[in-house]
Coordinates of C-alpha atoms and ligand atoms in Angstrom, one line a residue:
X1 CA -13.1 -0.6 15.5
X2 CA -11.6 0.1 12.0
X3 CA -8.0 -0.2 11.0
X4 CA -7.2 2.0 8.6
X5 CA -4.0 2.2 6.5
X6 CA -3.1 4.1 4.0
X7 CA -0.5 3.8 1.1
X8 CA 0.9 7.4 -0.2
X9 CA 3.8 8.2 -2.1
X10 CA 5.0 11.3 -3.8
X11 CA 5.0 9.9 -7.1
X12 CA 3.0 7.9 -9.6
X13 CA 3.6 4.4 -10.5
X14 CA 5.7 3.2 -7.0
X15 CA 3.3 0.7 -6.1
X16 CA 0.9 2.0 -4.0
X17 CA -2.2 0.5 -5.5
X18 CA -0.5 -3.0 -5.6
X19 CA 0.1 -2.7 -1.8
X20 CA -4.1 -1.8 -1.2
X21 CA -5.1 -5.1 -3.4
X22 CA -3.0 -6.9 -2.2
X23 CA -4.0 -5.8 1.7
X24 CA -7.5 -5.7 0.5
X25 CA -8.0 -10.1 -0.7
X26 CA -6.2 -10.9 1.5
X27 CA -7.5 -9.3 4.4
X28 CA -10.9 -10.6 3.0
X29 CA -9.6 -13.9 2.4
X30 CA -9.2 -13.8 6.5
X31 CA -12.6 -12.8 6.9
X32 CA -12.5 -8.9 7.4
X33 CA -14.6 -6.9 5.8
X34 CA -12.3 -4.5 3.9
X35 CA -12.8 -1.8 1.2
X36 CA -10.2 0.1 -0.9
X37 CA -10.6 4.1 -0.9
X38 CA -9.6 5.2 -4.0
X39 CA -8.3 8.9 -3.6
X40 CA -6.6 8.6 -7.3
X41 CA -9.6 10.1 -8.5
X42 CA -8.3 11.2 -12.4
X43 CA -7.2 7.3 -13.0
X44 CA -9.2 5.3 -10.4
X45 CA -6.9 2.4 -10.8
X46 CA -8.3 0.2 -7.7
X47 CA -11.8 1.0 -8.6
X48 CA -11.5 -0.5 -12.5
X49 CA -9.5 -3.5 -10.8
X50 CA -11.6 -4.3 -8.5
X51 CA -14.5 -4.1 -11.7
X52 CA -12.4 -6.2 -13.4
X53 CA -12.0 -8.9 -10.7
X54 CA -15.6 -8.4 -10.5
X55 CA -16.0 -9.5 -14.1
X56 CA -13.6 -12.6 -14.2
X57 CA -15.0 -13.8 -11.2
X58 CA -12.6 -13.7 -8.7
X59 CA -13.3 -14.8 -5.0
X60 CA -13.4 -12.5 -2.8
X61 CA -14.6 -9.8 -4.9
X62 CA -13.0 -6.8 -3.2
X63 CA -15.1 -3.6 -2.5
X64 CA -13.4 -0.1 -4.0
X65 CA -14.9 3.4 -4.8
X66 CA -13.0 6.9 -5.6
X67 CA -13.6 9.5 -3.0
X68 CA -12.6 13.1 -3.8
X69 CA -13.0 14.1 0.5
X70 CA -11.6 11.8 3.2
X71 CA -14.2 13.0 5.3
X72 CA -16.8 11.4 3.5
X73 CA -14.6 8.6 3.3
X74 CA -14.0 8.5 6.6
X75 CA -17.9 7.7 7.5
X76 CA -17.8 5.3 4.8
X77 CA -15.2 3.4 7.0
X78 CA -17.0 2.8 9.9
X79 CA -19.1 -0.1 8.3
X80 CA -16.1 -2.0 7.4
X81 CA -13.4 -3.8 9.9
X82 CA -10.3 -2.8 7.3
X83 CA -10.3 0.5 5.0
X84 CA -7.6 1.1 2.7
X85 CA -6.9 4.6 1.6
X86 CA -5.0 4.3 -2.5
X87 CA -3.6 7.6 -2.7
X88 CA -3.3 9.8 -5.2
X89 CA 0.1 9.7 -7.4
X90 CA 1.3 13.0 -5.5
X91 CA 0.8 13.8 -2.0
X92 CA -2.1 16.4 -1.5
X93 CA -4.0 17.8 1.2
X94 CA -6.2 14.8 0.7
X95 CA -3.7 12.4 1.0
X96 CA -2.4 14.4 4.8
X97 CA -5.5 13.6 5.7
X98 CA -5.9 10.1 4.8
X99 CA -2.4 9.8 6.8
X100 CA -3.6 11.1 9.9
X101 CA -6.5 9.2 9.9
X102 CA -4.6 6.1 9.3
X103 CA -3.1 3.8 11.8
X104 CA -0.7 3.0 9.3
X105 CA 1.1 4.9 6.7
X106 CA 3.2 2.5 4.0
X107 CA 4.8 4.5 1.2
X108 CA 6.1 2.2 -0.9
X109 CA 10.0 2.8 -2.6
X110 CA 11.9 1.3 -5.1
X111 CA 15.8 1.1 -4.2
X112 CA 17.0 3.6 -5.9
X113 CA 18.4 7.1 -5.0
X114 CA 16.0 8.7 -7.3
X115 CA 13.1 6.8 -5.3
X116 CA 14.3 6.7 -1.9
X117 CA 14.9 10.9 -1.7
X118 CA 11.5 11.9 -2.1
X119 CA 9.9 9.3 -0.5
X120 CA 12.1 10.0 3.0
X121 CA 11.0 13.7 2.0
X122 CA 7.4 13.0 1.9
X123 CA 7.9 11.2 5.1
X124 CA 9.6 14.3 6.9
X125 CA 6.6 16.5 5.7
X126 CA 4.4 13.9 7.0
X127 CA 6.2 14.1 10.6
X128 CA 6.1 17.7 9.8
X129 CA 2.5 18.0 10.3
X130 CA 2.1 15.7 13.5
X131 CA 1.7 12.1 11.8
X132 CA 4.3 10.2 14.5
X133 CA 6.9 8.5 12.6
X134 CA 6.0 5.2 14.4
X135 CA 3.0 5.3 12.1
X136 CA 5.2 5.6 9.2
X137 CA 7.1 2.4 7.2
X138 CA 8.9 2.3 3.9
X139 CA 8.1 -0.9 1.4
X140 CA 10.6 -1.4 -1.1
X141 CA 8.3 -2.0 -4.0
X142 CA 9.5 -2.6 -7.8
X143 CA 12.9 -3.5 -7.0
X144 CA 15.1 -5.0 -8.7
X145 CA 17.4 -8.1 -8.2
X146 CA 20.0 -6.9 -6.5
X147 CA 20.9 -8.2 -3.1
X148 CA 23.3 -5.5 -3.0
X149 CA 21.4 -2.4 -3.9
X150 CA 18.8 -3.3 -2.0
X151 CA 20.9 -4.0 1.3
X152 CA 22.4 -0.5 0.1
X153 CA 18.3 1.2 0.1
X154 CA 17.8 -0.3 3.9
X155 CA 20.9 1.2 5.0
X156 CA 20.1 4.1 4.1
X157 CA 16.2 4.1 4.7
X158 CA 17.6 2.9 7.9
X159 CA 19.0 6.7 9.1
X160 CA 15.6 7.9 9.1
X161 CA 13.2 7.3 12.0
X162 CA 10.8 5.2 10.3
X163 CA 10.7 1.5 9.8
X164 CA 11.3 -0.6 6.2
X165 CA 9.1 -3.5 6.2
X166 CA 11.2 -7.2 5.9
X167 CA 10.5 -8.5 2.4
X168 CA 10.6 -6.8 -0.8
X169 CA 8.5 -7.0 -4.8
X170 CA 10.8 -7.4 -7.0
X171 CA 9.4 -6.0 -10.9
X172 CA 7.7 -9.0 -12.6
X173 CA 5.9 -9.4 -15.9
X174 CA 3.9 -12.1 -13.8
X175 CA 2.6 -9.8 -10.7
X176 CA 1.9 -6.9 -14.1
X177 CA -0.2 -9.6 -15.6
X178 CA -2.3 -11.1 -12.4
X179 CA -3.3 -7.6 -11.6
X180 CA -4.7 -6.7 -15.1
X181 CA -6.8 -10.1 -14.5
X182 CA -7.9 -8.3 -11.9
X183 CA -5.7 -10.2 -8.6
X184 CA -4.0 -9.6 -6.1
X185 CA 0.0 -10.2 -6.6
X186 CA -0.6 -12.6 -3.6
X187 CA -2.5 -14.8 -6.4
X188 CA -0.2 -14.9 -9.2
X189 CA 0.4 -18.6 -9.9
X190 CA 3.9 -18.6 -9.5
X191 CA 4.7 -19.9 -6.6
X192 CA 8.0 -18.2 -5.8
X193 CA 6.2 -15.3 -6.5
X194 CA 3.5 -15.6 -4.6
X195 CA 5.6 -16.7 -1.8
X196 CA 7.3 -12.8 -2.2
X197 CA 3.7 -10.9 -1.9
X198 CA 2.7 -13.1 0.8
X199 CA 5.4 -12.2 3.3
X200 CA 4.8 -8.3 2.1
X201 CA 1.4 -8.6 3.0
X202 CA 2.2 -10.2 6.5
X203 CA 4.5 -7.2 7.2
X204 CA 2.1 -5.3 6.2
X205 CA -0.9 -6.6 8.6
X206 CA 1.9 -6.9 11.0
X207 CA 2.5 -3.3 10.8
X208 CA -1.1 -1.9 11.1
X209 CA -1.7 -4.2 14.0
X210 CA 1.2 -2.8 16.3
X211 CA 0.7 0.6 15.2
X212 CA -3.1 0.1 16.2
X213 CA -2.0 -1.6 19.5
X214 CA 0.2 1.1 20.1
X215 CA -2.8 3.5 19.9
X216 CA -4.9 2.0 22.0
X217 CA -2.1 1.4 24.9
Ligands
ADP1 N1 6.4 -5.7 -8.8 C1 5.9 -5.4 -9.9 N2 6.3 -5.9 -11.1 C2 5.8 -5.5 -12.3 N3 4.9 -4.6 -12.4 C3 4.5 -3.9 -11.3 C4 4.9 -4.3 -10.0 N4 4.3 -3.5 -9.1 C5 3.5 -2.7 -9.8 N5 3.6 -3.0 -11.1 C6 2.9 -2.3 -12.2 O1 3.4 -0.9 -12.2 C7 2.4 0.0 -12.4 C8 2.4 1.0 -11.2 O2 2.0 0.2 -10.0 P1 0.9 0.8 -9.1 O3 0.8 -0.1 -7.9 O4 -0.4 1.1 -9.9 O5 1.5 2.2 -8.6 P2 0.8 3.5 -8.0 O6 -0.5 3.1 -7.4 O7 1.9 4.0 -7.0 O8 0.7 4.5 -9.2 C9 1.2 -0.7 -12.6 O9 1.0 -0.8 -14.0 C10 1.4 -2.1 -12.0 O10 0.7 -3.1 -12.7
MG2 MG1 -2.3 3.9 -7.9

């Protein structure tokens, strides 16, 4: 069997490719053979990381290709124990697709009104067209340090029927400059940091092994 989650949002630039690397090591670092789907074909974000992890060396080096059709991706999966779908920076009929196949959905949201709107919006549409919202959870992504603010966002992500994931990545110059070395955030060598990705990842995994459980129940 193959979990599959995917990591959509409506916009550019939210965090959705920082969730799949950081799913992606450390799913491999447990021993799963995972691969990131890129769907952002124009930028191909993941698939350049992963070239540039590649190139410094990094352990586990982390499989990633750009697929225009989810079907094609969707064979591709069956070889690997964990697929990530990186979705393109505006919800397509690609990126439905990847959602239904998934077993989770994570959109990732800063904390702001401006961020939370359309991704509770994309959510709806995604209900809309028969993805359950138990297969759906909010990760507050790019945040910034306010306790308030961001007890503010769960309050108000917490009116809608979809789940917010415990933990929350703040913005860091630190997790921006692991990735461009081609890590995970979950490998920055801050500690405090790292301690930060680590419990978003565990929500994460948490999150994709329910919803799976779920299905198969
Ligand atoms: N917590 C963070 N702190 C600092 N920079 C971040 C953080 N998360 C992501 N970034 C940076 O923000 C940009 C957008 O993140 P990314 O995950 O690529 O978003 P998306 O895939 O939704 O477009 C990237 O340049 C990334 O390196
Ligand atoms: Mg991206």
């Amino acid at each position: 069997m193959t979990y599959k989650i995917a990591m959509v949002a409506q916009k550019g630039g939210v965090g959705k490719s920082t969730l799949a690397r950081i799913i992606a090591v450390e799913s491999a670092k447990g021993g799963l053979q995972t691969k990131i789907a890129d769907l952002d074909t124009q930028q191909t974000t993941s698939t350049n990381w992963a070239a540039r992890r590649a190139t410094n060396g990094l352990e586990p080096p982390i499989r990633a290709e750009a697929f225009r059709s989810v079907d094609v991706a969707l064979q591709d999966a069956l070889n690997f124990d964990l697929y990530i779908f990186d979705g393109a920076p505006h919800s397509s009929a690609e990126t439905q697709a990847a959602c239904r196949s998934a077993d989770m959905v994570v959109i990732p949201t800063s904390e702001g009104l401006d961020d939370l709107h359309p991704s509770v919006l994309l959510a709806n549409n995604l209900l809309k067209a028969g993805i359950p919202a138990n297969k759906v959870a909010f990760a507050l992504c790019i945040t910034s340090d306010s306790t308030r603010e961001i007890a503010n966002a769960r309050a108000y992500l917490a009116q809608t029927p979809y789940a917010v994931l415990d933990g929350e990545i703040p913005f860091r110059a630190a997790f921006k400059t692991a990735m461009d070395q081609g890590k995970a955030i979950t490998e920055t060598s801050f500690p405090t940091l790292r301690k930060r990705a680590d419990a978003m990842a565990q929500s994460i995994i948490d999150a994709v092994v329910a919803a799976a459980e779920r299905e198969v129940a």
